[in-house]
Amino acid sequence: VSKTKVTPPRTSSSRASIDLRLRHLDTTMATITMSAAAMAPRTARVSAAKPAAKQFATGGRAVAAKSGVRFHARRSASLIVRAEGEDAAGGAGDAPSMSSDEGDRPRARGRGRGRGRGRGRGRDDGDGLQESVVEVNRVTKVTKGGNNMSFRATVVVGDGKGKVGVGCAKAIEVQTAVTKAAADARKCMVSVPISKGDSFPHRVTVKGSGGAVVMLRPAGPGTGVIAGGSCRTVLELAGYKNVFAKQLGSPNALNNARAVVKGLQEMRTYKQVAAERDMTVEELFAA
């Protein structure tokens, strides 16, 4: 008996699936045809721009010259096509055109305000006095209703010609505390002696409040201000150029600054001593 392969007849379900696949294929082909039609203008525009770009790169600058715009050879083809379009339009548009010099020039960066408080070392407020913030501390006052937090600022003010002052004030905000401390320092300014060579007239060791002890010594020309902490700030704003200073006691900035001012007030020049004794400088040295 011979074996014969029998093919089953196609059912309605298989025919439906084949019809669905054919419809999907037709939809895909229609989408591809629409995409090709949309890409045709872009392809034509790029193909038209390539000869213009080649002509421009080889020295043909007539198009750019007519439009009044300078382009470099490495400019893209789209800029050349735009220049051709503006030349054909005859400048009908009223929109201002920017030259390549302005486009190539980098924009200037703005001068920001920054994050500083505005009163750094050596700031001049227009009255000839320089301010320097020595220290800003956060302090807390304990009351029955709770803790009141505020800021305490220490500011040194001087003119660099023999006048200096130290101020301290508290406020809820840092900027307000600095402003109040600067005003207090202006009220407490004193005149200090500056001898030849922008140095001290003589040595002095002064004891301030709170255990602050400061030693002040004169120095020769070219030495500079050899000091640290708040002592250096006070001496620089007072106008001294060649001095030695040393903090021997407490490291508190406010107490050391006030101790330096106290020590400067104790100094006397030869002319001041002669005037107090009702003598001349020659008579003082002769005695």
mmCIF file of C-alpha atoms in Angstrom:
data_model
loop_
_atom_site.group_PDB
_atom_site.id
_atom_site.type_symbol
_atom_site.label_atom_id
_atom_site.label_comp_id
_atom_site.label_asym_id
_atom_site.label_seq_id
_atom_site.Cartn_x
_atom_site.Cartn_y
_atom_site.Cartn_z
ATOM 1 C CA VAL A 1 0.000 0.000 0.000
ATOM 2 C CA SER A 2 1.511 3.326 -1.030
ATOM 3 C CA LYS A 3 1.536 6.185 1.528
ATOM 4 C CA THR A 4 0.149 9.426 0.133
ATOM 5 C CA LYS A 5 0.493 12.794 2.004
ATOM 6 C CA VAL A 6 -2.842 14.473 2.257
ATOM 7 C CA THR A 7 -2.827 18.318 2.532
ATOM 8 C CA PRO A 8 -5.671 19.592 4.680
ATOM 9 C CA PRO A 9 -7.828 22.296 3.153
ATOM 10 C CA ARG A 10 -7.237 25.906 4.272
ATOM 11 C CA THR A 11 -9.649 27.124 6.828
ATOM 12 C CA SER A 12 -11.215 30.548 7.090
ATOM 13 C CA SER A 13 -8.945 31.482 10.040
ATOM 14 C CA SER A 14 -5.730 30.966 8.041
ATOM 15 C CA ARG A 15 -7.112 33.006 5.167
ATOM 16 C CA ALA A 16 -7.951 35.836 7.563
ATOM 17 C CA SER A 17 -4.416 35.905 8.975
ATOM 18 C CA ILE A 18 -2.924 36.042 5.470
ATOM 19 C CA ASP A 19 -5.209 38.941 4.547
ATOM 20 C CA LEU A 20 -4.171 40.788 7.729
ATOM 21 C CA ARG A 21 -0.476 40.353 6.919
ATOM 22 C CA LEU A 22 -1.011 41.668 3.392
ATOM 23 C CA ARG A 23 -2.799 44.739 4.719
ATOM 24 C CA HIS A 24 0.025 45.406 7.173
ATOM 25 C CA LEU A 25 2.551 45.090 4.325
ATOM 26 C CA ASP A 26 0.603 47.562 2.221
ATOM 27 C CA THR A 27 0.542 50.061 5.117
ATOM 28 C CA THR A 28 4.304 49.735 5.621
ATOM 29 C CA MET A 29 5.002 50.332 1.931
ATOM 30 C CA ALA A 30 2.770 53.436 1.957
ATOM 31 C CA THR A 31 4.666 54.829 4.980
ATOM 32 C CA ILE A 32 8.019 54.261 3.250
ATOM 33 C CA THR A 33 6.737 56.013 0.122
ATOM 34 C CA MET A 34 5.581 59.074 2.148
ATOM 35 C CA SER A 35 8.949 59.278 3.988
ATOM 36 C CA ALA A 36 10.832 59.172 0.696
ATOM 37 C CA ALA A 37 8.640 61.961 -0.674
ATOM 38 C CA ALA A 38 9.320 64.103 2.420
ATOM 39 C CA MET A 39 13.072 63.547 2.197
ATOM 40 C CA ALA A 40 13.240 64.498 -1.475
ATOM 41 C CA PRO A 41 13.283 68.340 -0.954
ATOM 42 C CA ARG A 42 15.950 68.069 1.746
ATOM 43 C CA THR A 43 18.120 65.872 -0.457
ATOM 44 C CA ALA A 44 17.756 68.313 -3.324
ATOM 45 C CA ARG A 45 18.661 71.256 -1.052
ATOM 46 C CA VAL A 46 21.802 69.527 0.226
ATOM 47 C CA SER A 47 22.849 68.493 -3.284
ATOM 48 C CA ALA A 48 22.368 72.079 -4.453
ATOM 49 C CA ALA A 49 24.427 73.415 -1.561
ATOM 50 C CA LYS A 50 27.444 71.166 -2.198
ATOM 51 C CA PRO A 51 28.543 72.888 -5.456
ATOM 52 C CA ALA A 52 28.090 76.303 -3.840
ATOM 53 C CA ALA A 53 30.210 75.246 -0.880
ATOM 54 C CA LYS A 54 32.921 73.916 -3.205
ATOM 55 C CA GLN A 55 32.919 77.124 -5.236
ATOM 56 C CA PHE A 56 33.125 79.237 -2.071
ATOM 57 C CA ALA A 57 35.979 77.166 -0.651
ATOM 58 C CA THR A 58 38.011 77.606 -3.845
ATOM 59 C CA GLY A 59 37.824 81.370 -3.708
ATOM 60 C CA GLY A 60 34.417 82.246 -5.117
ATOM 61 C CA ARG A 61 33.405 84.921 -2.591
ATOM 62 C CA ALA A 62 31.022 86.774 -4.897
ATOM 63 C CA VAL A 63 27.901 85.526 -3.140
ATOM 64 C CA ALA A 64 29.106 86.523 0.299
ATOM 65 C CA ALA A 65 30.323 89.898 -0.985
ATOM 66 C CA LYS A 66 26.896 90.714 -2.438
ATOM 67 C CA SER A 67 25.167 89.951 0.834
ATOM 68 C CA GLY A 68 27.617 92.143 2.765
ATOM 69 C CA VAL A 69 28.651 89.338 5.096
ATOM 70 C CA ARG A 70 32.112 87.842 5.586
ATOM 71 C CA PHE A 71 32.297 84.119 5.992
ATOM 72 C CA HIS A 72 35.233 81.815 6.561
ATOM 73 C CA ALA A 73 35.855 78.864 4.280
ATOM 74 C CA ARG A 74 35.003 76.460 7.046
ATOM 75 C CA ARG A 75 31.443 77.785 7.346
ATOM 76 C CA SER A 76 28.742 75.245 6.715
ATOM 77 C CA ALA A 77 26.836 75.032 3.443
ATOM 78 C CA SER A 78 23.611 76.144 5.101
ATOM 79 C CA LEU A 79 25.041 79.645 5.718
ATOM 80 C CA ILE A 80 26.003 79.934 2.043
ATOM 81 C CA VAL A 81 22.531 78.931 0.926
ATOM 82 C CA ARG A 82 21.074 81.535 3.319
ATOM 83 C CA ALA A 83 23.363 84.205 1.837
ATOM 84 C CA GLU A 84 22.172 83.270 -1.661
ATOM 85 C CA GLY A 85 18.559 83.538 -0.526
ATOM 86 C CA GLU A 86 19.125 87.002 0.990
ATOM 87 C CA ASP A 87 20.861 88.150 -2.183
ATOM 88 C CA ALA A 88 17.943 86.933 -4.315
ATOM 89 C CA ALA A 89 15.421 88.619 -2.030
ATOM 90 C CA GLY A 90 17.226 91.934 -2.464
ATOM 91 C CA GLY A 91 17.265 92.788 1.190
ATOM 92 C CA ALA A 92 13.473 93.100 1.438
ATOM 93 C CA GLY A 93 13.434 92.072 5.087
ATOM 94 C CA ASP A 94 13.756 94.772 7.750
ATOM 95 C CA ALA A 95 15.412 92.509 10.312
ATOM 96 C CA PRO A 96 18.947 93.700 11.141
ATOM 97 C CA SER A 97 21.716 91.340 10.055
ATOM 98 C CA MET A 98 24.703 90.629 12.265
ATOM 99 C CA SER A 99 28.125 90.541 10.667
ATOM 100 C CA SER A 100 30.452 87.628 11.124
ATOM 101 C CA ASP A 101 32.845 89.828 13.115
ATOM 102 C CA GLU A 102 30.152 90.389 15.709
ATOM 103 C CA GLY A 103 29.167 86.730 15.618
ATOM 104 C CA ASP A 104 32.732 85.489 16.016
ATOM 105 C CA ARG A 105 33.584 87.917 18.793
ATOM 106 C CA PRO A 106 33.013 86.329 22.234
ATOM 107 C CA ARG A 107 30.501 88.024 24.460
ATOM 108 C CA ALA A 108 31.804 89.924 27.448
ATOM 109 C CA ARG A 109 31.106 88.296 30.766
ATOM 110 C CA GLY A 110 29.052 90.271 33.218
ATOM 111 C CA ARG A 111 30.531 91.580 36.426
ATOM 112 C CA GLY A 112 28.584 89.758 39.079
ATOM 113 C CA ARG A 113 28.106 91.072 42.572
ATOM 114 C CA GLY A 114 29.783 88.045 44.103
ATOM 115 C CA ARG A 115 29.131 86.426 47.433
ATOM 116 C CA GLY A 116 31.217 88.693 49.657
ATOM 117 C CA ARG A 117 29.807 90.897 52.387
ATOM 118 C CA GLY A 118 31.182 93.998 50.680
ATOM 119 C CA ARG A 119 33.504 95.026 53.512
ATOM 120 C CA GLY A 120 36.735 93.122 53.064
ATOM 121 C CA ARG A 121 40.279 94.074 53.968
ATOM 122 C CA GLY A 122 41.133 97.637 52.977
ATOM 123 C CA ARG A 123 37.699 98.681 51.694
ATOM 124 C CA ASP A 124 37.337 102.440 51.148
ATOM 125 C CA ASP A 125 33.885 103.991 51.606
ATOM 126 C CA GLY A 126 34.799 107.341 50.040
ATOM 127 C CA ASP A 127 35.758 109.221 53.231
ATOM 128 C CA GLY A 128 39.439 108.282 53.005
ATOM 129 C CA LEU A 129 39.127 105.570 55.676
ATOM 130 C CA GLN A 130 39.738 101.899 55.055
ATOM 131 C CA GLU A 131 37.770 99.182 56.825
ATOM 132 C CA SER A 132 38.771 95.628 57.622
ATOM 133 C CA VAL A 133 36.580 92.980 59.224
ATOM 134 C CA VAL A 134 38.740 91.199 61.783
ATOM 135 C CA GLU A 135 36.260 88.714 63.168
ATOM 136 C CA VAL A 136 32.579 87.756 63.043
ATOM 137 C CA ASN A 137 31.290 85.524 65.843
ATOM 138 C CA ARG A 138 27.889 84.067 66.565
ATOM 139 C CA VAL A 139 26.717 84.816 70.109
ATOM 140 C CA THR A 140 23.643 83.652 72.012
ATOM 141 C CA LYS A 141 21.790 85.428 74.797
ATOM 142 C CA VAL A 142 19.924 83.098 77.152
ATOM 143 C CA THR A 143 16.646 84.564 78.361
ATOM 144 C CA LYS A 144 13.549 83.296 80.122
ATOM 145 C CA GLY A 145 11.683 82.989 76.850
ATOM 146 C CA GLY A 146 14.494 81.162 75.042
ATOM 147 C CA ASN A 147 17.835 81.762 73.310
ATOM 148 C CA ASN A 148 18.351 84.878 71.169
ATOM 149 C CA MET A 149 21.062 84.322 68.567
ATOM 150 C CA SER A 150 22.939 87.253 67.024
ATOM 151 C CA PHE A 151 26.291 88.068 65.399
ATOM 152 C CA ARG A 152 29.156 90.116 66.806
ATOM 153 C CA ALA A 153 31.523 91.828 64.375
ATOM 154 C CA THR A 154 34.934 93.343 65.064
ATOM 155 C CA VAL A 155 36.043 95.986 62.555
ATOM 156 C CA VAL A 156 39.232 98.070 62.316
ATOM 157 C CA VAL A 157 39.141 101.462 60.572
ATOM 158 C CA GLY A 158 42.177 103.558 59.618
ATOM 159 C CA ASP A 159 43.445 106.095 57.106
ATOM 160 C CA GLY A 160 47.004 104.776 56.782
ATOM 161 C CA LYS A 161 48.415 108.123 57.985
ATOM 162 C CA GLY A 162 48.395 107.797 61.754
ATOM 163 C CA LYS A 163 44.710 107.380 62.642
ATOM 164 C CA VAL A 164 43.131 104.064 63.609
ATOM 165 C CA GLY A 165 40.156 102.793 65.562
ATOM 166 C CA VAL A 166 38.648 99.464 66.680
ATOM 167 C CA GLY A 167 34.892 98.913 66.890
ATOM 168 C CA CYS A 168 32.648 96.078 67.993
ATOM 169 C CA ALA A 169 28.880 95.680 67.609
ATOM 170 C CA LYS A 170 26.174 93.025 67.602
ATOM 171 C CA ALA A 171 23.116 92.562 65.411
ATOM 172 C CA ILE A 172 20.787 89.847 64.165
ATOM 173 C CA GLU A 173 22.280 90.006 60.646
ATOM 174 C CA VAL A 174 25.978 89.955 59.751
ATOM 175 C CA GLN A 175 25.837 92.979 57.429
ATOM 176 C CA THR A 176 24.104 95.078 60.077
ATOM 177 C CA ALA A 177 26.659 94.050 62.691
ATOM 178 C CA VAL A 178 29.556 94.993 60.395
ATOM 179 C CA THR A 179 28.003 98.386 59.616
ATOM 180 C CA LYS A 180 27.430 99.162 63.285
ATOM 181 C CA ALA A 181 30.952 98.043 64.204
ATOM 182 C CA ALA A 182 32.442 100.280 61.494
ATOM 183 C CA ALA A 183 30.488 103.254 62.811
ATOM 184 C CA ASP A 184 31.695 102.490 66.340
ATOM 185 C CA ALA A 185 35.296 102.265 65.123
ATOM 186 C CA ARG A 186 35.016 105.699 63.489
ATOM 187 C CA LYS A 187 33.886 107.163 66.813
ATOM 188 C CA CYS A 188 36.840 105.584 68.663
ATOM 189 C CA MET A 189 39.611 106.660 66.274
ATOM 190 C CA VAL A 190 42.848 107.918 67.829
ATOM 191 C CA SER A 191 46.055 109.471 66.480
ATOM 192 C CA VAL A 192 49.213 107.381 66.809
ATOM 193 C CA PRO A 193 52.856 108.449 66.308
ATOM 194 C CA ILE A 194 54.780 107.294 63.231
ATOM 195 C CA SER A 195 58.526 107.876 63.294
ATOM 196 C CA LYS A 196 61.069 107.986 60.473
ATOM 197 C CA GLY A 197 60.997 104.825 58.395
ATOM 198 C CA ASP A 198 57.278 104.222 59.092
ATOM 199 C CA SER A 199 58.077 102.486 62.382
ATOM 200 C CA PHE A 200 57.570 102.896 66.137
ATOM 201 C CA PRO A 201 59.405 105.623 68.056
ATOM 202 C CA HIS A 202 60.459 103.122 70.750
ATOM 203 C CA ARG A 203 59.653 99.755 72.251
ATOM 204 C CA VAL A 204 56.605 99.078 74.372
ATOM 205 C CA THR A 205 54.917 96.080 75.989
ATOM 206 C CA VAL A 206 51.301 96.678 76.926
ATOM 207 C CA LYS A 207 48.777 94.605 78.840
ATOM 208 C CA GLY A 208 45.196 94.804 77.653
ATOM 209 C CA SER A 209 41.938 93.503 79.002
ATOM 210 C CA GLY A 210 41.102 89.831 79.173
ATOM 211 C CA GLY A 211 44.691 88.639 79.578
ATOM 212 C CA ALA A 212 45.916 90.122 76.270
ATOM 213 C CA VAL A 213 49.603 91.096 76.259
ATOM 214 C CA VAL A 214 51.197 92.602 73.166
ATOM 215 C CA MET A 215 54.856 93.423 72.514
ATOM 216 C CA LEU A 216 55.642 96.151 69.947
ATOM 217 C CA ARG A 217 59.159 96.692 68.580
ATOM 218 C CA PRO A 218 60.487 99.053 65.864
ATOM 219 C CA ALA A 219 62.265 97.646 62.798
ATOM 220 C CA GLY A 220 64.552 98.929 60.049
ATOM 221 C CA PRO A 221 63.484 99.877 56.518
ATOM 222 C CA GLY A 222 62.545 96.944 54.312
ATOM 223 C CA THR A 223 61.466 94.691 57.165
ATOM 224 C CA GLY A 224 57.716 94.939 56.627
ATOM 225 C CA VAL A 225 54.957 94.299 59.125
ATOM 226 C CA ILE A 226 55.980 91.206 61.088
ATOM 227 C CA ALA A 227 52.809 90.498 63.049
ATOM 228 C CA GLY A 228 49.830 88.212 63.037
ATOM 229 C CA GLY A 229 46.144 88.179 63.777
ATOM 230 C CA SER A 230 44.349 91.394 64.608
ATOM 231 C CA CYS A 231 47.660 93.111 65.488
ATOM 232 C CA ARG A 232 48.724 93.070 61.846
ATOM 233 C CA THR A 233 45.410 94.551 60.686
ATOM 234 C CA VAL A 234 45.612 97.426 63.175
ATOM 235 C CA LEU A 235 49.229 98.242 62.308
ATOM 236 C CA GLU A 236 48.661 98.155 58.544
ATOM 237 C CA LEU A 237 45.609 100.433 58.667
ATOM 238 C CA ALA A 238 47.442 102.794 61.017
ATOM 239 C CA GLY A 239 50.178 103.304 58.419
ATOM 240 C CA TYR A 240 53.150 101.365 59.806
ATOM 241 C CA LYS A 241 55.441 99.665 57.277
ATOM 242 C CA ASN A 242 58.400 98.263 59.261
ATOM 243 C CA VAL A 243 57.511 96.924 62.709
ATOM 244 C CA PHE A 244 57.576 93.819 64.889
ATOM 245 C CA ALA A 245 54.579 92.717 66.984
ATOM 246 C CA LYS A 246 53.949 89.660 69.109
ATOM 247 C CA GLN A 247 50.884 88.405 70.984
ATOM 248 C CA LEU A 248 52.082 87.066 74.315
ATOM 249 C CA GLY A 249 48.780 86.450 76.109
ATOM 250 C CA SER A 250 45.227 85.676 75.120
ATOM 251 C CA PRO A 251 44.472 84.889 71.452
ATOM 252 C CA ASN A 252 41.236 86.903 71.564
ATOM 253 C CA ALA A 253 41.158 89.113 68.461
ATOM 254 C CA LEU A 254 39.163 91.980 69.976
ATOM 255 C CA ASN A 255 41.293 92.224 73.139
ATOM 256 C CA ASN A 256 44.556 92.098 71.170
ATOM 257 C CA ALA A 257 43.392 94.781 68.747
ATOM 258 C CA ARG A 258 42.439 97.090 71.595
ATOM 259 C CA ALA A 259 45.737 96.317 73.361
ATOM 260 C CA VAL A 260 47.673 97.378 70.234
ATOM 261 C CA VAL A 261 45.765 100.661 70.085
ATOM 262 C CA LYS A 262 46.461 101.205 73.789
ATOM 263 C CA GLY A 263 50.167 100.557 73.267
ATOM 264 C CA LEU A 264 50.315 102.960 70.308
ATOM 265 C CA GLN A 265 48.713 105.675 72.415
ATOM 266 C CA GLU A 266 51.436 105.260 75.045
ATOM 267 C CA MET A 267 54.211 105.974 72.528
ATOM 268 C CA ARG A 268 55.791 109.411 72.307
ATOM 269 C CA THR A 269 58.066 110.962 69.716
ATOM 270 C CA TYR A 270 61.069 113.135 70.525
ATOM 271 C CA LYS A 271 59.175 116.259 69.549
ATOM 272 C CA GLN A 272 56.261 115.381 71.820
ATOM 273 C CA VAL A 273 58.562 114.718 74.781
ATOM 274 C CA ALA A 274 60.447 117.978 74.181
ATOM 275 C CA ALA A 275 57.178 119.906 73.954
ATOM 276 C CA GLU A 276 55.936 118.382 77.244
ATOM 277 C CA ARG A 277 59.184 119.435 78.967
ATOM 278 C CA ASP A 278 59.124 122.869 77.340
ATOM 279 C CA MET A 279 62.422 122.208 75.595
ATOM 280 C CA THR A 280 63.745 121.912 72.074
ATOM 281 C CA VAL A 281 64.882 118.644 70.570
ATOM 282 C CA GLU A 282 68.538 119.784 70.726
ATOM 283 C CA GLU A 283 68.220 120.674 74.397
ATOM 284 C CA LEU A 284 66.565 117.315 75.043
ATOM 285 C CA PHE A 285 69.469 115.395 73.525
ATOM 286 C CA ALA A 286 72.044 117.687 75.135
ATOM 287 C CA ALA A 287 70.600 117.022 78.555
#
